[in-house]
């Protein structure tokens, strides 16, 4: 189904035969690895509520952006991953709805900004990293995924979704089975914006600060993340737990089980953002409320959840015991 959805959006057929995924042992170090004929996947993506389906969508999308049209070198890695993240979220929008995509953007943003802080004012936090003899693995992070995605989303907001879909379709069809760079994409984009929008398109093209987007370290200049009611709902639930101090549960705490997995991540991140206010009683109340197999697995699986029930309590051990 997802192969068909992406074929319809991209306008270019899936060329790699039958799509197959092989689930590798738990020691496989990443969520998924695209290969033209066979995707390798971690068993951690197989969950009952299908909350990790985005990983499979991402690897399927690589059949076009990555395997069919490939970055020429590691300095242009975002041309693989930024485009694939964009296609992943277009597929997820059809599969799970726009609300899911908004939640995914918000839930993924803290990891993106953490990577920016980790690499600081170096080219590794830009979309054009310079390795100077270092391994490309040293620069691996979500930056080319998320910053590249936000660049493409920004361009789509300038030209319109329909025009950008056409630009992307022509990009893939004209570069199929070839390798590409950022410079190639900029040339393609300028030509397409001129052909589609005339002088207005050229004005829009030259209004894009590619130097800041591509070469400058740091966060994306523009993210275009609209608000989502479910984001605030998840954050408010976390604030209620803190307010009640572990003495009782919020009246509507059962909503946690009904939230998208991405909203549950936002709930946990909000707790961690207020970790100075957390006590053992609050954490124990959360564990008690979500101790059933489904929700507790989610709580423990997410890094923030592990922090809450493990690292956070260790950090606060002396303070908690003195209360």
mmCIF file of C-alpha atoms in Angstrom, residues 5-322:
data_model
loop_
_atom_site.group_PDB
_atom_site.id
_atom_site.type_symbol
_atom_site.label_atom_id
_atom_site.label_comp_id
_atom_site.label_asym_id
_atom_site.label_seq_id
_atom_site.Cartn_x
_atom_site.Cartn_y
_atom_site.Cartn_z
ATOM 1 C CA UNK A 5 0.992 5.784 -2.199
ATOM 2 C CA UNK A 6 4.534 6.990 -2.842
ATOM 3 C CA UNK A 7 4.414 5.995 -6.507
ATOM 4 C CA UNK A 8 1.296 8.130 -6.887
ATOM 5 C CA UNK A 9 2.915 11.113 -5.171
ATOM 6 C CA UNK A 10 6.279 10.868 -6.947
ATOM 7 C CA UNK A 11 4.923 9.905 -10.355
ATOM 8 C CA UNK A 12 7.754 7.448 -10.946
ATOM 9 C CA UNK A 13 7.352 3.669 -10.659
ATOM 10 C CA UNK A 14 9.015 1.561 -8.000
ATOM 11 C CA UNK A 15 11.755 -0.184 -9.999
ATOM 12 C CA UNK A 16 13.295 -2.640 -7.551
ATOM 13 C CA UNK A 17 11.009 -5.661 -7.949
ATOM 14 C CA UNK A 18 9.049 -6.987 -4.967
ATOM 15 C CA UNK A 19 9.585 -4.815 -1.892
ATOM 16 C CA UNK A 20 10.929 -6.916 0.976
ATOM 17 C CA UNK A 21 11.993 -6.263 4.557
ATOM 18 C CA UNK A 22 14.193 -8.643 6.517
ATOM 19 C CA UNK A 23 14.055 -8.239 10.289
ATOM 20 C CA UNK A 24 17.522 -8.683 11.746
ATOM 21 C CA UNK A 25 18.551 -9.668 15.298
ATOM 22 C CA UNK A 26 18.241 -7.086 18.104
ATOM 23 C CA UNK A 27 21.951 -6.324 17.790
ATOM 24 C CA UNK A 28 21.295 -4.523 14.465
ATOM 25 C CA UNK A 29 22.405 -0.996 15.406
ATOM 26 C CA UNK A 30 19.850 1.185 13.536
ATOM 27 C CA UNK A 31 16.110 1.220 12.939
ATOM 28 C CA UNK A 32 16.384 0.490 9.246
ATOM 29 C CA UNK A 33 18.822 0.413 6.334
ATOM 30 C CA UNK A 34 17.593 0.791 2.784
ATOM 31 C CA UNK A 35 19.020 -1.408 0.051
ATOM 32 C CA UNK A 36 17.665 -1.475 -3.524
ATOM 33 C CA UNK A 37 16.257 -5.000 -3.262
ATOM 34 C CA UNK A 38 15.967 -5.568 0.469
ATOM 35 C CA UNK A 39 15.489 -3.333 3.504
ATOM 36 C CA UNK A 40 17.196 -4.357 6.735
ATOM 37 C CA UNK A 41 15.170 -3.539 9.842
ATOM 38 C CA UNK A 42 15.489 -3.731 13.599
ATOM 39 C CA UNK A 43 12.900 -5.865 15.425
ATOM 40 C CA UNK A 44 12.176 -2.792 17.551
ATOM 41 C CA UNK A 45 10.025 -1.348 14.742
ATOM 42 C CA UNK A 46 7.486 -4.182 15.099
ATOM 43 C CA UNK A 47 4.928 -3.049 17.671
ATOM 44 C CA UNK A 48 1.241 -3.840 17.996
ATOM 45 C CA UNK A 49 -0.060 -0.306 17.560
ATOM 46 C CA UNK A 50 2.004 0.289 14.374
ATOM 47 C CA UNK A 51 3.539 3.375 15.983
ATOM 48 C CA UNK A 52 6.884 2.723 14.301
ATOM 49 C CA UNK A 53 5.429 2.445 10.820
ATOM 50 C CA UNK A 54 7.229 5.707 9.942
ATOM 51 C CA UNK A 55 10.520 3.786 9.908
ATOM 52 C CA UNK A 56 9.174 1.448 7.225
ATOM 53 C CA UNK A 57 7.767 4.401 5.246
ATOM 54 C CA UNK A 58 11.149 6.123 5.423
ATOM 55 C CA UNK A 59 12.986 3.086 4.080
ATOM 56 C CA UNK A 60 10.422 2.618 1.313
ATOM 57 C CA UNK A 61 10.835 6.293 0.347
ATOM 58 C CA UNK A 62 14.569 5.687 -0.035
ATOM 59 C CA UNK A 63 13.671 3.526 -3.040
ATOM 60 C CA UNK A 64 13.439 6.855 -4.911
ATOM 61 C CA UNK A 65 15.533 9.324 -2.894
ATOM 62 C CA UNK A 66 18.674 7.430 -2.020
ATOM 63 C CA UNK A 67 18.615 4.339 -4.159
ATOM 64 C CA UNK A 68 17.271 5.783 -7.432
ATOM 65 C CA UNK A 69 18.667 9.305 -6.993
ATOM 66 C CA UNK A 70 21.766 9.213 -4.791
ATOM 67 C CA UNK A 71 23.917 11.833 -3.086
ATOM 68 C CA UNK A 72 27.265 12.076 -4.865
ATOM 69 C CA UNK A 73 29.309 12.214 -1.677
ATOM 70 C CA UNK A 74 28.946 12.573 2.088
ATOM 71 C CA UNK A 75 29.060 16.362 1.900
ATOM 72 C CA UNK A 76 25.659 16.114 0.195
ATOM 73 C CA UNK A 77 24.102 13.556 2.530
ATOM 74 C CA UNK A 78 21.064 15.767 3.156
ATOM 75 C CA UNK A 79 20.056 15.262 -0.500
ATOM 76 C CA UNK A 80 19.323 11.673 0.501
ATOM 77 C CA UNK A 81 17.901 12.104 3.954
ATOM 78 C CA UNK A 82 16.153 15.479 3.787
ATOM 79 C CA UNK A 83 14.249 14.441 0.665
ATOM 80 C CA UNK A 84 13.450 11.054 2.160
ATOM 81 C CA UNK A 85 12.137 12.620 5.377
ATOM 82 C CA UNK A 86 9.934 14.849 3.233
ATOM 83 C CA UNK A 87 8.535 11.855 1.314
ATOM 84 C CA UNK A 88 8.174 9.877 4.541
ATOM 85 C CA UNK A 89 5.918 12.552 6.027
ATOM 86 C CA UNK A 90 3.924 12.862 2.816
ATOM 87 C CA UNK A 91 3.303 9.127 2.971
ATOM 88 C CA UNK A 92 2.501 9.274 6.682
ATOM 89 C CA UNK A 93 0.015 12.064 6.003
ATOM 90 C CA UNK A 94 -1.950 9.736 3.734
ATOM 91 C CA UNK A 95 -1.540 6.781 6.098
ATOM 92 C CA UNK A 96 -2.149 8.499 9.469
ATOM 93 C CA UNK A 97 -3.393 12.035 8.737
ATOM 94 C CA UNK A 98 -1.957 15.555 8.948
ATOM 95 C CA UNK A 99 -2.216 15.609 12.732
ATOM 96 C CA UNK A 100 0.262 12.748 12.948
ATOM 97 C CA UNK A 101 2.765 14.618 10.765
ATOM 98 C CA UNK A 102 2.483 17.732 12.958
ATOM 99 C CA UNK A 103 3.098 15.607 16.044
ATOM 100 C CA UNK A 104 6.043 13.891 14.378
ATOM 101 C CA UNK A 105 7.643 17.259 13.588
ATOM 102 C CA UNK A 106 7.272 18.451 17.183
ATOM 103 C CA UNK A 107 8.336 15.128 18.735
ATOM 104 C CA UNK A 108 11.429 14.915 16.518
ATOM 105 C CA UNK A 109 12.558 18.491 17.102
ATOM 106 C CA UNK A 110 14.251 18.005 20.524
ATOM 107 C CA UNK A 111 16.586 15.343 19.097
ATOM 108 C CA UNK A 112 17.394 17.691 16.216
ATOM 109 C CA UNK A 113 18.230 20.608 18.514
ATOM 110 C CA UNK A 114 20.239 18.288 20.782
ATOM 111 C CA UNK A 115 22.380 17.349 17.783
ATOM 112 C CA UNK A 116 22.829 21.039 16.966
ATOM 113 C CA UNK A 117 24.053 21.662 20.515
ATOM 114 C CA UNK A 118 26.341 18.618 20.373
ATOM 115 C CA UNK A 119 28.144 19.749 17.219
ATOM 116 C CA UNK A 120 27.975 23.460 18.033
ATOM 117 C CA UNK A 121 29.397 26.003 15.623
ATOM 118 C CA UNK A 122 30.955 23.439 13.273
ATOM 119 C CA UNK A 123 30.082 22.332 9.763
ATOM 120 C CA UNK A 124 28.667 19.128 11.255
ATOM 121 C CA UNK A 125 25.587 21.130 12.276
ATOM 122 C CA UNK A 126 25.176 22.432 8.718
ATOM 123 C CA UNK A 127 23.830 20.713 5.609
ATOM 124 C CA UNK A 128 27.307 20.816 4.062
ATOM 125 C CA UNK A 129 29.684 19.119 6.512
ATOM 126 C CA UNK A 130 33.419 19.148 5.878
ATOM 127 C CA UNK A 131 35.208 16.092 7.205
ATOM 128 C CA UNK A 132 38.909 16.970 6.814
ATOM 129 C CA UNK A 133 39.936 13.327 7.007
ATOM 130 C CA UNK A 134 37.368 12.345 9.656
ATOM 131 C CA UNK A 135 34.862 9.552 9.181
ATOM 132 C CA UNK A 136 31.385 10.591 7.980
ATOM 133 C CA UNK A 137 30.060 8.509 10.881
ATOM 134 C CA UNK A 138 31.422 11.194 13.213
ATOM 135 C CA UNK A 139 28.894 13.649 11.767
ATOM 136 C CA UNK A 140 25.879 11.338 11.717
ATOM 137 C CA UNK A 141 22.792 12.837 13.368
ATOM 138 C CA UNK A 142 19.213 13.888 12.589
ATOM 139 C CA UNK A 143 20.457 17.241 11.226
ATOM 140 C CA UNK A 144 20.469 16.306 7.504
ATOM 141 C CA UNK A 145 17.068 14.674 8.006
ATOM 142 C CA UNK A 146 15.248 17.460 9.836
ATOM 143 C CA UNK A 147 17.053 20.569 8.583
ATOM 144 C CA UNK A 148 16.846 19.236 5.031
ATOM 145 C CA UNK A 149 13.157 18.493 5.518
ATOM 146 C CA UNK A 150 12.443 22.005 6.799
ATOM 147 C CA UNK A 151 14.261 23.516 3.810
ATOM 148 C CA UNK A 152 12.088 21.537 1.398
ATOM 149 C CA UNK A 153 8.954 22.365 3.383
ATOM 150 C CA UNK A 154 9.874 26.056 3.239
ATOM 151 C CA UNK A 155 10.373 25.915 -0.537
ATOM 152 C CA UNK A 156 7.012 24.151 -0.888
ATOM 153 C CA UNK A 157 5.387 26.957 1.104
ATOM 154 C CA UNK A 158 6.799 29.493 -1.389
ATOM 155 C CA UNK A 159 5.772 27.806 -4.626
ATOM 156 C CA UNK A 160 2.703 25.900 -3.418
ATOM 157 C CA UNK A 161 2.257 22.195 -2.734
ATOM 158 C CA UNK A 162 1.164 21.295 -6.273
ATOM 159 C CA UNK A 163 4.081 23.086 -7.919
ATOM 160 C CA UNK A 164 6.552 21.584 -5.475
ATOM 161 C CA UNK A 165 5.203 18.098 -6.105
ATOM 162 C CA UNK A 166 5.826 18.685 -9.810
ATOM 163 C CA UNK A 167 9.326 20.010 -9.097
ATOM 164 C CA UNK A 168 10.088 16.926 -7.027
ATOM 165 C CA UNK A 169 8.686 14.589 -9.677
ATOM 166 C CA UNK A 170 10.881 16.123 -12.366
ATOM 167 C CA UNK A 171 13.891 16.043 -10.036
ATOM 168 C CA UNK A 172 13.543 12.304 -9.594
ATOM 169 C CA UNK A 173 12.720 11.450 -13.202
ATOM 170 C CA UNK A 174 15.565 13.576 -14.623
ATOM 171 C CA UNK A 175 18.168 12.180 -12.192
ATOM 172 C CA UNK A 176 17.073 8.545 -11.984
ATOM 173 C CA UNK A 177 20.007 6.117 -11.591
ATOM 174 C CA UNK A 178 22.365 9.058 -11.138
ATOM 175 C CA UNK A 179 24.196 10.925 -8.396
ATOM 176 C CA UNK A 180 23.429 14.507 -7.368
ATOM 177 C CA UNK A 181 24.666 17.412 -5.255
ATOM 178 C CA UNK A 182 23.148 20.468 -3.595
ATOM 179 C CA UNK A 183 24.314 22.522 -6.557
ATOM 180 C CA UNK A 184 22.408 20.228 -8.924
ATOM 181 C CA UNK A 185 19.239 20.691 -6.888
ATOM 182 C CA UNK A 186 19.590 24.478 -6.830
ATOM 183 C CA UNK A 187 20.000 24.554 -10.627
ATOM 184 C CA UNK A 188 16.993 22.292 -11.056
ATOM 185 C CA UNK A 189 14.921 24.369 -8.644
ATOM 186 C CA UNK A 190 15.771 27.670 -10.353
ATOM 187 C CA UNK A 191 14.846 26.274 -13.766
ATOM 188 C CA UNK A 192 11.591 24.778 -12.520
ATOM 189 C CA UNK A 193 10.517 27.905 -10.611
ATOM 190 C CA UNK A 194 11.164 30.021 -13.718
ATOM 191 C CA UNK A 195 9.221 27.659 -15.984
ATOM 192 C CA UNK A 196 6.285 27.371 -13.582
ATOM 193 C CA UNK A 197 6.035 30.854 -12.101
ATOM 194 C CA UNK A 198 8.010 33.146 -14.395
ATOM 195 C CA UNK A 199 9.600 36.246 -12.889
ATOM 196 C CA UNK A 200 7.730 35.696 -9.616
ATOM 197 C CA UNK A 201 9.363 32.284 -9.394
ATOM 198 C CA UNK A 202 12.812 33.771 -9.934
ATOM 199 C CA UNK A 203 12.148 36.364 -7.228
ATOM 200 C CA UNK A 204 11.110 33.585 -4.865
ATOM 201 C CA UNK A 205 14.159 31.522 -5.746
ATOM 202 C CA UNK A 206 16.583 34.361 -5.050
ATOM 203 C CA UNK A 207 14.770 35.138 -1.795
ATOM 204 C CA UNK A 208 15.872 31.754 -0.414
ATOM 205 C CA UNK A 209 18.995 32.241 1.687
ATOM 206 C CA UNK A 210 20.748 29.060 0.592
ATOM 207 C CA UNK A 211 24.008 30.078 2.237
ATOM 208 C CA UNK A 212 22.306 30.163 5.642
ATOM 209 C CA UNK A 213 20.253 27.041 5.010
ATOM 210 C CA UNK A 214 23.087 24.928 3.592
ATOM 211 C CA UNK A 215 26.412 26.224 4.862
ATOM 212 C CA UNK A 216 25.687 27.933 8.151
ATOM 213 C CA UNK A 217 25.829 25.807 11.333
ATOM 214 C CA UNK A 218 22.884 25.789 13.685
ATOM 215 C CA UNK A 219 19.136 25.373 13.603
ATOM 216 C CA UNK A 220 16.919 25.752 10.559
ATOM 217 C CA UNK A 221 16.215 29.437 9.830
ATOM 218 C CA UNK A 222 12.495 28.652 9.412
ATOM 219 C CA UNK A 223 10.623 25.560 10.595
ATOM 220 C CA UNK A 224 6.968 26.305 9.737
ATOM 221 C CA UNK A 225 5.626 24.088 12.524
ATOM 222 C CA UNK A 226 1.990 25.110 13.083
ATOM 223 C CA UNK A 227 0.416 24.492 16.455
ATOM 224 C CA UNK A 228 -1.424 21.255 17.129
ATOM 225 C CA UNK A 229 -4.165 20.781 19.750
ATOM 226 C CA UNK A 230 -2.762 17.337 20.570
ATOM 227 C CA UNK A 231 0.652 18.834 21.336
ATOM 228 C CA UNK A 232 -0.810 21.145 23.966
ATOM 229 C CA UNK A 233 -3.027 18.330 25.252
ATOM 230 C CA UNK A 234 0.001 16.088 25.839
ATOM 231 C CA UNK A 235 1.966 18.882 27.525
ATOM 232 C CA UNK A 236 -0.961 19.827 29.753
ATOM 233 C CA UNK A 237 -1.303 16.250 30.954
ATOM 234 C CA UNK A 238 2.363 16.290 31.999
ATOM 235 C CA UNK A 239 1.869 19.602 33.837
ATOM 236 C CA UNK A 240 -1.106 18.148 35.698
ATOM 237 C CA UNK A 241 0.994 15.270 37.005
ATOM 238 C CA UNK A 242 3.567 17.731 38.297
ATOM 239 C CA UNK A 243 0.902 19.974 39.830
ATOM 240 C CA UNK A 244 -0.690 17.075 41.715
ATOM 241 C CA UNK A 245 2.698 16.028 43.127
ATOM 242 C CA UNK A 246 1.980 12.314 42.893
ATOM 243 C CA UNK A 247 -0.865 12.475 45.435
ATOM 244 C CA UNK A 248 -3.423 11.580 42.769
ATOM 245 C CA UNK A 249 -3.785 11.182 39.035
ATOM 246 C CA UNK A 250 -5.229 13.753 36.630
ATOM 247 C CA UNK A 251 -8.918 13.126 36.012
ATOM 248 C CA UNK A 252 -8.315 12.579 32.315
ATOM 249 C CA UNK A 253 -5.058 10.639 32.547
ATOM 250 C CA UNK A 254 -6.595 7.789 30.551
ATOM 251 C CA UNK A 255 -6.211 9.978 27.469
ATOM 252 C CA UNK A 256 -2.522 8.969 27.448
ATOM 253 C CA UNK A 257 -3.517 5.601 26.012
ATOM 254 C CA UNK A 258 -5.529 7.281 23.257
ATOM 255 C CA UNK A 259 -2.790 9.643 22.133
ATOM 256 C CA UNK A 260 -0.638 8.976 19.110
ATOM 257 C CA UNK A 261 2.707 7.520 20.116
ATOM 258 C CA UNK A 262 4.297 10.810 19.012
ATOM 259 C CA UNK A 263 2.032 12.686 21.434
ATOM 260 C CA UNK A 264 3.132 10.322 24.196
ATOM 261 C CA UNK A 265 6.720 11.264 23.379
ATOM 262 C CA UNK A 266 5.797 14.950 23.747
ATOM 263 C CA UNK A 267 4.164 14.150 27.114
ATOM 264 C CA UNK A 268 7.391 12.529 28.306
ATOM 265 C CA UNK A 269 9.574 15.323 26.955
ATOM 266 C CA UNK A 270 7.475 17.889 28.815
ATOM 267 C CA UNK A 271 8.067 15.970 32.041
ATOM 268 C CA UNK A 272 11.789 15.923 31.416
ATOM 269 C CA UNK A 273 11.792 19.646 30.619
ATOM 270 C CA UNK A 274 10.444 20.143 34.146
ATOM 271 C CA UNK A 275 12.620 17.543 35.830
ATOM 272 C CA UNK A 276 13.526 19.854 38.721
ATOM 273 C CA UNK A 277 9.896 19.679 39.829
ATOM 274 C CA UNK A 278 9.724 15.873 39.624
ATOM 275 C CA UNK A 279 9.790 13.761 42.750
ATOM 276 C CA UNK A 280 9.800 10.050 43.351
ATOM 277 C CA UNK A 281 6.055 10.169 44.113
ATOM 278 C CA UNK A 282 5.258 11.749 40.754
ATOM 279 C CA UNK A 283 7.333 9.218 38.822
ATOM 280 C CA UNK A 284 5.830 6.325 40.794
ATOM 281 C CA UNK A 285 2.330 7.670 40.083
ATOM 282 C CA UNK A 286 3.083 7.766 36.351
ATOM 283 C CA UNK A 287 4.498 4.236 36.465
ATOM 284 C CA UNK A 288 1.416 3.060 38.353
ATOM 285 C CA UNK A 289 -1.013 4.660 35.909
ATOM 286 C CA UNK A 290 0.735 3.235 32.870
ATOM 287 C CA UNK A 291 1.919 -0.109 34.162
ATOM 288 C CA UNK A 292 -0.202 -2.144 31.744
ATOM 289 C CA UNK A 293 1.869 -3.886 29.043
ATOM 290 C CA UNK A 294 0.980 -1.545 26.173
ATOM 291 C CA UNK A 295 1.400 1.893 27.707
ATOM 292 C CA UNK A 296 4.265 0.928 30.028
ATOM 293 C CA UNK A 297 6.193 -0.524 27.100
ATOM 294 C CA UNK A 298 5.849 2.841 25.363
ATOM 295 C CA UNK A 299 6.955 4.667 28.488
ATOM 296 C CA UNK A 300 10.030 2.522 28.911
ATOM 297 C CA UNK A 301 10.861 2.316 25.204
ATOM 298 C CA UNK A 302 11.265 6.037 24.637
ATOM 299 C CA UNK A 303 14.585 7.488 25.743
ATOM 300 C CA UNK A 304 12.799 10.119 27.826
ATOM 301 C CA UNK A 305 10.843 7.394 29.592
ATOM 302 C CA UNK A 306 14.016 5.570 30.442
ATOM 303 C CA UNK A 307 15.455 8.809 31.737
ATOM 304 C CA UNK A 308 12.409 9.328 33.914
ATOM 305 C CA UNK A 309 12.449 5.944 35.566
ATOM 306 C CA UNK A 310 16.218 5.436 35.639
ATOM 307 C CA UNK A 311 18.684 8.275 35.115
ATOM 308 C CA UNK A 312 16.424 10.995 36.476
ATOM 309 C CA UNK A 313 15.911 9.229 39.794
ATOM 310 C CA UNK A 314 19.612 8.501 40.107
ATOM 311 C CA UNK A 315 20.433 12.163 39.561
ATOM 312 C CA UNK A 316 17.923 13.225 42.197
ATOM 313 C CA UNK A 317 18.547 10.346 44.596
ATOM 314 C CA UNK A 318 20.065 12.352 47.432
ATOM 315 C CA UNK A 319 17.507 15.127 47.182
ATOM 316 C CA UNK A 320 14.583 12.730 47.088
ATOM 317 C CA UNK A 321 15.770 10.725 50.063
ATOM 318 C CA UNK A 322 16.077 13.909 52.100
#
